Amino acid sequence: MHPDYLAFDRRHIWHPYTSMIHPLPSYPVISAAGCELTLSDGRRLVDGMSSWWAAIHGYNHPVINQAMNDQISHMSHVMFGGITHYPAVELCQRLVALVPSGLECVFLADSGSVAIEVAMKMALQYWQASGKPRRKFLALRQGYHGDTFGAMSVCDPDNSMHRLYNNYLPTHLFVDSPQRRFGETWHAGDDLNLSTTLATHHASLTAVILEPIVQGAGGMHFYHPHYLRLVRELCDQYGLLLIADEIATGFGRTGEWFACDHAGISPDIICVGKALTGGTMTLSATLTRRHVAETISNSDAGCFMHGPTFMGNPLACAAANASISLLEDESWRPRVAAIAAQLRAGLLPLLDHPQVRDVRVLGAIGVVETKLPIAVSTLQSWFVDQGVWIRPFGSYIYLMPPYIINVEALQRLLYAIAGALDYQNHFII
Ligand code: PMP
């Protein structure tokens, strides 16, 4: 590699949500194993991010690596049009069995955002095929569903990229994000905004789309499961589809297989991604009910109009099968519960810190919300100096470590967060 590869990176390569003029620093990682990332200068960082919810088993897992090596020796990829293969069929069988009940028709796509596009297209085609074309979705404020156009259009309109693409995005309907938190007592009337909006607008709507329980990039809020049950009831009452975006929450992160399981509900369409392959390959899936799939297929089009080049990529499916096989004995449950307990013990005392607005923990997710916005680049570099990889955003410092993290490593992450709060220059005043 060119010795100045970092200079090349800064000059030529876009990183997520960064400027080409003043890019945030990028740290060169040369390998990752277990819960550690190794930098090119030899420093090792404890990973608190699971590569954005994905690497649930840690990095370089031998079982997933073996499955991928085996698959490579057969084929890495083959088109899915007119062809099928065992890794995809095995994965879809597993998914149908795992996700909340009744979701039995699977569409495999490339990324979380594409899974959302697919879900939205399914809802639109469903209504078209029913002879009652509708085009509006109802979404939650502080929701986030991805960066492609359809997905952006259902992200919070004030707290996302909406304004930048204002004239291009279809307009949808939004209700306030659920106010009643996970763990609080539900009060009658907590859902008023949702009930009245649906009562007024249901006839123009295709579907309600939401992140169940955890609103992630829109603010890391955890809301009451009863809200989900009410959404389910109202969707049934008005004949609307319910789309659950479980891209971040799926596969155990919140303490249940899927966040919908906290409420015991099943949506009409579910999207999964991120941890699907244990964080090794990009792959997502959108599952729906048979009657939705058959209504779509009975339309003039006669089919569902989507078919990515890398649909059902066998290598990604093999990784996903291995990742799910590691979850199947449910040994993640006590591990996630232990992480939750340690997160609570380490983070809740920070509520007394003058910089802290709130602390929240659910499953293997811990969030410290600060009063002031965070100086990301300064704090990030301080974290690296402490030997940890934690990437804050906005006014949130949060952890979602791999489920395999041990007590000492998690403690290092927690100490680093507690220490970080004492430096004024970590915040924008
Ligand atoms: N939905 C949610 C809830 C997400 O957290 C994300 C990713 N941050 C997406 C959708 C989009 O997934 P991807 O980045 O794989 O396109």
Coordinates of C-alpha atoms and ligand atoms in Angstrom, one line a residue:
M1 CA 0.0 0.0 0.0
H2 CA 1.1 3.6 -0.7
P3 CA 2.9 4.9 2.4
D4 CA 0.7 8.0 2.3
Y5 CA -2.5 6.0 2.4
L6 CA -4.0 8.1 5.2
A7 CA -3.4 11.2 3.1
F8 CA -5.0 9.6 0.1
D9 CA -7.9 8.6 2.4
R10 CA -8.4 12.2 3.6
R11 CA -8.2 13.6 0.1
H12 CA -10.2 11.1 -1.9
I13 CA -12.4 8.9 0.2
W14 CA -15.8 9.8 1.7
H15 CA -16.5 8.3 5.1
P16 CA -20.0 8.1 6.6
Y17 CA -21.5 11.6 7.1
T18 CA -18.2 13.5 6.7
S19 CA -16.9 16.5 4.9
M20 CA -14.4 16.3 2.0
I21 CA -12.9 19.7 3.2
H22 CA -12.7 19.1 6.9
P23 CA -13.0 15.3 7.3
L24 CA -13.0 13.9 10.9
P25 CA -9.9 11.8 11.5
S26 CA -10.1 8.2 10.4
Y27 CA -8.2 5.6 12.5
P28 CA -6.4 2.9 10.5
V29 CA -7.5 -0.5 11.7
I30 CA -5.4 -3.5 10.5
S31 CA -7.2 -6.3 12.2
A32 CA -10.0 -7.1 14.6
A33 CA -10.6 -10.1 16.8
G34 CA -13.0 -10.8 19.6
C35 CA -13.8 -7.5 21.2
E36 CA -10.6 -5.7 20.0
L37 CA -9.7 -3.6 17.1
T38 CA -5.9 -3.3 16.3
L39 CA -4.6 0.0 14.9
S40 CA -1.7 0.1 12.4
D41 CA 0.6 1.5 15.2
G42 CA -0.1 -1.6 17.3
R43 CA -2.6 0.0 19.7
R44 CA -5.5 -2.2 20.7
L45 CA -8.9 -0.8 21.4
V46 CA -11.8 -2.4 23.2
D47 CA -14.8 -2.2 20.9
G48 CA -17.9 -0.7 22.4
M49 CA -19.8 -0.3 19.1
S50 CA -20.1 -3.7 17.5
S51 CA -19.5 -1.9 14.2
W52 CA -22.9 -0.1 14.5
W53 CA -25.0 -2.9 16.0
A54 CA -23.6 -5.6 13.7
A55 CA -20.6 -7.6 15.2
I56 CA -22.7 -9.3 17.9
H57 CA -20.3 -12.3 18.2
G58 CA -17.2 -10.1 18.1
Y59 CA -14.7 -10.0 15.2
N60 CA -13.0 -12.8 13.3
H61 CA -15.3 -15.5 14.8
P62 CA -13.9 -18.9 13.9
V63 CA -17.4 -20.5 13.2
I64 CA -18.4 -17.7 10.9
N65 CA -15.0 -17.6 9.2
Q66 CA -15.2 -21.4 8.6
A67 CA -18.6 -21.1 7.1
M68 CA -17.5 -18.4 4.8
N69 CA -14.3 -20.2 3.8
D70 CA -16.4 -23.3 3.0
Q71 CA -18.8 -21.3 1.0
I72 CA -16.1 -19.5 -1.0
S73 CA -14.7 -22.9 -2.1
H74 CA -18.1 -23.6 -3.7
M75 CA -19.2 -20.2 -4.9
S76 CA -19.1 -16.6 -3.6
H77 CA -22.0 -15.4 -5.7
V78 CA -24.4 -16.5 -8.4
M79 CA -27.4 -14.6 -9.7
F80 CA -30.7 -15.2 -7.9
G81 CA -32.9 -14.7 -11.0
G82 CA -33.9 -18.2 -12.2
I83 CA -31.4 -19.8 -9.7
T84 CA -31.6 -20.8 -6.1
H85 CA -29.1 -22.3 -3.7
Y86 CA -28.9 -24.0 -0.4
P87 CA -27.4 -21.1 1.7
A88 CA -30.3 -18.8 0.8
V89 CA -33.0 -21.5 1.4
E90 CA -31.4 -22.5 4.7
L91 CA -31.3 -18.8 5.8
C92 CA -34.9 -18.1 4.8
Q93 CA -36.1 -21.2 6.7
R94 CA -34.3 -20.0 9.8
L95 CA -35.6 -16.5 9.5
V96 CA -39.2 -17.6 9.0
A97 CA -38.9 -19.8 12.1
L98 CA -37.2 -17.0 14.2
V99 CA -39.1 -13.8 13.5
P100 CA -42.5 -13.0 15.0
S101 CA -45.2 -15.4 13.8
G102 CA -46.9 -15.3 10.4
L103 CA -44.1 -13.7 8.4
E104 CA -43.3 -16.4 5.9
C105 CA -42.4 -14.7 2.6
V106 CA -38.8 -13.5 2.5
F107 CA -37.1 -11.0 0.3
L108 CA -33.2 -10.9 0.6
A109 CA -31.6 -7.6 -0.1
D110 CA -28.2 -5.9 0.2
S111 CA -28.5 -3.4 3.1
G112 CA -30.8 -2.1 5.8
S113 CA -31.9 0.9 3.7
V114 CA -32.7 -1.3 0.8
A115 CA -34.8 -3.6 3.1
I116 CA -36.8 -0.5 4.0
E117 CA -37.2 0.5 0.3
V118 CA -38.4 -3.1 -0.3
A119 CA -40.9 -2.9 2.6
M120 CA -42.3 0.4 1.4
K121 CA -42.6 -0.8 -2.1
M122 CA -44.4 -4.0 -0.8
A123 CA -46.9 -1.8 1.0
L124 CA -47.5 0.5 -2.0
Q125 CA -47.9 -2.5 -4.4
Y126 CA -50.2 -4.2 -1.9
W127 CA -52.6 -1.3 -1.9
Q128 CA -52.3 -0.9 -5.7
A129 CA -53.1 -4.5 -6.2
S130 CA -56.0 -4.2 -3.8
G131 CA -57.5 -1.7 -6.2
K132 CA -57.2 1.1 -3.6
P133 CA -54.0 2.9 -4.5
R134 CA -52.6 4.9 -1.5
R135 CA -49.2 6.5 -1.1
K136 CA -48.8 7.8 2.4
F137 CA -47.0 6.3 5.3
L138 CA -47.3 7.2 9.0
A139 CA -44.0 7.3 10.8
L140 CA -42.7 8.4 14.2
R141 CA -40.8 11.6 15.0
Q142 CA -37.3 10.8 16.1
G143 CA -37.4 7.7 13.9
Y144 CA -34.6 6.7 11.6
H145 CA -34.8 4.2 8.8
G146 CA -31.8 4.7 6.5
D147 CA -30.3 7.0 3.9
T148 CA -32.0 6.0 0.6
F149 CA -34.9 8.2 -0.7
G150 CA -37.8 6.1 0.5
A151 CA -36.1 5.5 3.9
M152 CA -35.2 9.2 4.3
S153 CA -38.8 10.2 3.6
V154 CA -40.0 8.3 6.8
C155 CA -37.1 9.6 9.0
D156 CA -37.9 12.4 11.5
P157 CA -38.5 15.4 9.3
D158 CA -36.7 17.9 11.7
N159 CA -33.9 15.7 13.0
S160 CA -32.6 14.2 9.7
M161 CA -31.6 14.9 6.2
H162 CA -35.2 15.9 5.2
R163 CA -34.5 19.6 4.7
L164 CA -31.5 18.9 2.4
Y165 CA -33.7 16.9 0.0
N166 CA -36.9 18.7 0.7
N167 CA -38.3 18.9 -2.8
Y168 CA -37.4 15.4 -3.8
L169 CA -38.8 13.5 -0.8
P170 CA -42.4 12.3 -0.8
T171 CA -44.3 13.8 2.2
H172 CA -45.6 11.5 4.8
L173 CA -47.4 11.8 8.1
F174 CA -45.6 11.9 11.4
V175 CA -46.8 11.5 15.0
D176 CA -44.8 12.5 18.1
S177 CA -42.4 9.8 19.3
P178 CA -43.8 7.7 22.1
Q179 CA -43.3 9.6 25.4
R180 CA -43.8 6.7 27.8
R181 CA -40.5 5.0 28.4
F182 CA -39.7 1.4 28.6
G183 CA -40.0 0.3 32.3
E184 CA -42.4 3.2 33.2
T185 CA -46.1 2.7 34.0
W186 CA -48.4 3.0 31.0
H187 CA -51.2 5.6 31.4
A188 CA -54.4 5.6 29.4
G189 CA -54.1 8.5 26.9
D190 CA -50.3 8.0 26.4
D191 CA -51.1 7.1 22.8
L192 CA -53.5 10.0 22.1
N193 CA -51.5 11.6 19.3
L194 CA -51.3 8.3 17.5
S195 CA -55.0 7.4 17.9
T196 CA -56.3 10.7 16.8
T197 CA -54.0 11.0 13.8
L198 CA -55.0 7.5 12.7
A199 CA -58.7 8.2 13.2
T200 CA -58.4 11.2 11.0
H201 CA -56.0 10.0 8.3
H202 CA -56.3 6.2 8.1
A203 CA -58.1 6.2 4.7
S204 CA -55.1 7.8 2.9
L205 CA -52.5 5.6 4.6
T206 CA -50.7 2.4 3.4
A207 CA -48.8 1.5 6.5
V208 CA -47.4 2.6 9.8
I209 CA -43.6 2.2 9.9
L210 CA -41.5 2.3 13.1
E211 CA -38.5 1.1 14.9
P212 CA -40.0 -1.1 17.7
I213 CA -39.0 -0.1 21.2
V214 CA -35.6 1.5 20.4
Q215 CA -35.5 4.7 18.4
G216 CA -31.8 4.5 17.4
A217 CA -30.1 7.2 15.4
G218 CA -33.0 9.6 16.1
G219 CA -32.0 9.8 19.8
M220 CA -31.5 6.4 21.4
H221 CA -34.9 6.4 23.1
F222 CA -36.5 3.2 24.5
Y223 CA -40.3 3.3 24.6
H224 CA -43.0 1.4 26.3
P225 CA -44.0 -2.0 24.7
H226 CA -47.7 -1.1 25.2
Y227 CA -47.3 1.5 22.5
L228 CA -46.5 -1.2 20.0
R229 CA -49.5 -3.3 21.1
L230 CA -51.7 -0.2 20.5
V231 CA -50.2 0.4 17.1
R232 CA -50.9 -3.2 16.2
E233 CA -54.5 -2.9 17.4
L234 CA -55.1 0.3 15.5
C235 CA -53.5 -1.1 12.3
D236 CA -55.9 -4.0 12.6
Q237 CA -58.9 -1.8 13.2
Y238 CA -58.2 0.4 10.2
G239 CA -56.8 -2.4 7.9
L240 CA -53.3 -0.8 7.7
L241 CA -50.0 -2.7 7.4
L242 CA -47.5 -2.4 10.2
I243 CA -43.8 -2.3 9.2
A244 CA -41.3 -3.0 11.9
D245 CA -37.7 -1.9 11.3
E246 CA -35.7 -4.3 13.3
I247 CA -32.5 -3.6 11.5
A248 CA -30.8 -2.3 14.6
T249 CA -32.8 -4.2 17.3
G250 CA -32.9 -7.7 15.8
F251 CA -31.0 -10.8 17.0
G252 CA -31.0 -10.3 20.8
R253 CA -29.7 -6.8 21.2
T254 CA -32.6 -5.6 23.4
G255 CA -32.8 -8.8 25.4
E256 CA -35.3 -10.5 23.2
W257 CA -34.8 -12.1 19.8
F258 CA -36.7 -9.1 18.3
A259 CA -37.8 -5.9 19.9
C260 CA -41.4 -6.7 18.8
D261 CA -41.2 -9.7 21.2
H262 CA -41.3 -7.3 24.2
A263 CA -44.8 -6.5 23.2
G264 CA -45.7 -10.0 21.9
I265 CA -46.9 -8.6 18.6
S266 CA -46.2 -9.5 15.0
P267 CA -46.0 -6.8 12.3
D268 CA -47.1 -7.4 8.7
I269 CA -43.6 -6.6 7.4
I270 CA -40.3 -6.9 9.2
C271 CA -36.9 -5.7 8.1
V272 CA -33.7 -7.2 9.5
G273 CA -30.0 -6.4 8.6
K274 CA -26.9 -5.4 10.5
A275 CA -26.4 -8.4 12.9
L276 CA -27.9 -10.7 10.4
T277 CA -24.5 -11.8 9.3
G278 CA -22.8 -11.3 12.6
G279 CA -21.4 -8.1 11.1
T280 CA -19.3 -9.8 8.5
M281 CA -21.1 -9.1 5.2
T282 CA -23.8 -6.7 4.1
L283 CA -27.2 -8.5 3.9
S284 CA -30.7 -7.7 4.8
A285 CA -34.1 -9.3 4.7
T286 CA -37.7 -8.1 4.5
L287 CA -40.3 -10.7 5.5
T288 CA -44.1 -10.4 5.1
R289 CA -47.3 -12.4 5.4
R290 CA -48.5 -14.7 2.7
H291 CA -51.6 -12.7 2.0
V292 CA -49.6 -9.6 1.5
A293 CA -47.2 -11.4 -0.9
E294 CA -50.1 -13.1 -2.7
T295 CA -52.1 -9.8 -3.1
I296 CA -49.0 -8.2 -4.6
S297 CA -48.5 -11.1 -6.9
N298 CA -52.1 -11.0 -8.1
S299 CA -51.7 -7.5 -9.4
D300 CA -51.4 -6.4 -13.0
A301 CA -47.7 -6.4 -12.6
G302 CA -48.0 -10.1 -11.6
C303 CA -44.9 -9.9 -9.4
F304 CA -43.0 -7.8 -6.9
M305 CA -40.9 -5.3 -8.7
H306 CA -37.5 -5.5 -7.1
G307 CA -34.4 -7.7 -7.8
P308 CA -30.9 -6.6 -6.8
T309 CA -27.9 -8.0 -8.6
F310 CA -26.5 -9.4 -5.4
M311 CA -29.8 -10.7 -4.1
G312 CA -29.3 -13.8 -1.9
N313 CA -25.5 -13.6 -2.1
P314 CA -24.4 -17.1 -1.1
L315 CA -21.4 -15.9 0.9
A316 CA -23.4 -13.5 2.9
C317 CA -26.1 -16.1 3.5
A318 CA -23.5 -18.6 4.7
A319 CA -22.2 -16.0 7.1
A320 CA -25.8 -15.3 8.3
N321 CA -26.5 -19.0 8.8
A322 CA -23.4 -19.4 10.9
S323 CA -24.2 -16.3 12.9
I324 CA -27.7 -17.5 13.6
S325 CA -26.5 -21.0 14.5
L326 CA -24.3 -19.3 17.2
L327 CA -27.5 -17.7 18.6
E328 CA -29.7 -20.7 18.5
D329 CA -28.8 -22.1 21.9
E330 CA -29.9 -18.8 23.4
S331 CA -26.7 -18.5 25.5
W332 CA -26.8 -14.9 24.4
R333 CA -29.7 -14.3 26.8
P334 CA -27.7 -14.5 30.0
R335 CA -24.8 -12.7 28.4
V336 CA -27.0 -9.8 27.3
A337 CA -28.7 -9.7 30.7
A338 CA -25.2 -9.6 32.4
I339 CA -24.1 -6.8 30.1
A340 CA -27.3 -4.9 30.9
A341 CA -26.7 -5.3 34.6
Q342 CA -23.1 -4.1 34.3
L343 CA -24.2 -1.2 32.1
R344 CA -26.7 -0.1 34.7
A345 CA -24.2 -0.4 37.5
G346 CA -21.6 1.6 35.6
L347 CA -23.8 4.2 33.9
L348 CA -26.7 5.0 36.3
P349 CA -24.4 6.7 38.9
L350 CA -23.5 9.2 36.1
L351 CA -27.0 10.7 36.4
D352 CA -25.5 12.8 39.2
H353 CA -22.9 14.3 36.9
P354 CA -23.5 17.9 35.9
Q355 CA -22.8 17.2 32.2
V356 CA -25.4 14.4 32.1
R357 CA -29.0 14.9 31.0
D358 CA -30.1 11.2 31.1
V359 CA -28.9 7.6 31.2
R360 CA -30.8 4.8 29.6
V361 CA -30.1 1.0 29.5
L362 CA -31.9 -1.7 27.6
G363 CA -30.4 -5.1 26.9
A364 CA -26.9 -4.7 25.6
I365 CA -27.4 -1.0 24.9
G366 CA -26.3 1.8 27.2
V367 CA -26.8 5.5 26.5
V368 CA -25.5 8.6 28.2
E369 CA -27.2 11.7 27.0
T370 CA -25.3 14.8 27.7
K371 CA -26.5 18.4 28.2
L372 CA -24.1 19.9 25.7
P373 CA -23.4 18.6 22.2
I374 CA -20.3 16.5 22.0
A375 CA -17.1 17.6 20.2
V376 CA -16.9 14.3 18.4
S377 CA -13.4 14.5 17.0
T378 CA -11.8 15.6 20.4
L379 CA -13.7 13.1 22.4
Q380 CA -13.1 10.3 19.9
S381 CA -9.3 10.9 20.0
W382 CA -9.4 10.9 23.8
F383 CA -11.3 7.6 23.8
V384 CA -8.6 6.1 21.5
D385 CA -5.9 7.3 23.9
Q386 CA -7.8 5.5 26.7
G387 CA -7.7 2.3 24.5
V388 CA -11.4 2.1 23.7
W389 CA -13.5 2.5 20.6
I390 CA -16.6 4.5 21.3
R391 CA -18.1 6.7 18.7
P392 CA -20.5 9.4 20.1
F393 CA -22.9 11.4 18.0
G394 CA -24.9 14.6 18.8
S395 CA -25.2 14.5 22.5
Y396 CA -25.1 10.8 22.9
I397 CA -22.3 8.6 24.2
Y398 CA -23.5 5.1 23.8
L399 CA -22.3 1.5 24.1
M400 CA -23.6 -1.6 22.3
P401 CA -20.7 -4.0 22.7
P402 CA -20.4 -7.5 21.2
Y403 CA -22.3 -10.0 23.3
I404 CA -19.1 -11.9 24.1
I405 CA -17.5 -8.9 25.9
N406 CA -16.0 -9.8 29.3
V407 CA -16.4 -8.0 32.5
E408 CA -13.0 -6.3 32.5
A409 CA -13.3 -5.1 28.9
L410 CA -16.8 -3.7 29.5
Q411 CA -15.5 -2.0 32.7
R412 CA -12.8 -0.2 30.6
L413 CA -15.5 1.2 28.3
L414 CA -17.5 2.3 31.3
Y415 CA -14.5 4.0 33.0
A416 CA -13.7 5.7 29.8
I417 CA -17.2 7.2 29.6
A418 CA -17.2 8.3 33.2
G419 CA -13.8 9.9 32.8
A420 CA -14.8 11.6 29.5
L421 CA -17.5 13.7 31.2
D422 CA -15.0 15.6 33.3
Y423 CA -13.3 17.4 30.4
Q424 CA -14.9 20.7 29.2
N425 CA -13.2 20.4 25.8
H426 CA -15.2 17.2 25.0
F427 CA -18.3 19.4 24.6
I428 CA -19.3 22.2 22.4
I429 CA -20.1 25.2 24.6
Ligands
PMP1 N1 -33.0 1.2 10.0 C1 -32.4 1.4 11.2 C2 -33.2 1.3 12.5 C3 -31.0 1.6 11.2 O1 -30.4 1.8 12.4 C4 -30.2 1.6 10.0 C5 -28.7 1.8 10.0 N2 -28.2 2.7 10.9 C6 -30.9 1.4 8.8 C7 -32.3 1.2 8.9 C8 -30.2 1.5 7.5 O2 -29.4 0.4 7.4 P1 -28.1 0.4 6.4 O3 -27.1 1.4 7.0 O4 -27.6 -1.0 6.4 O5 -28.6 0.9 5.1

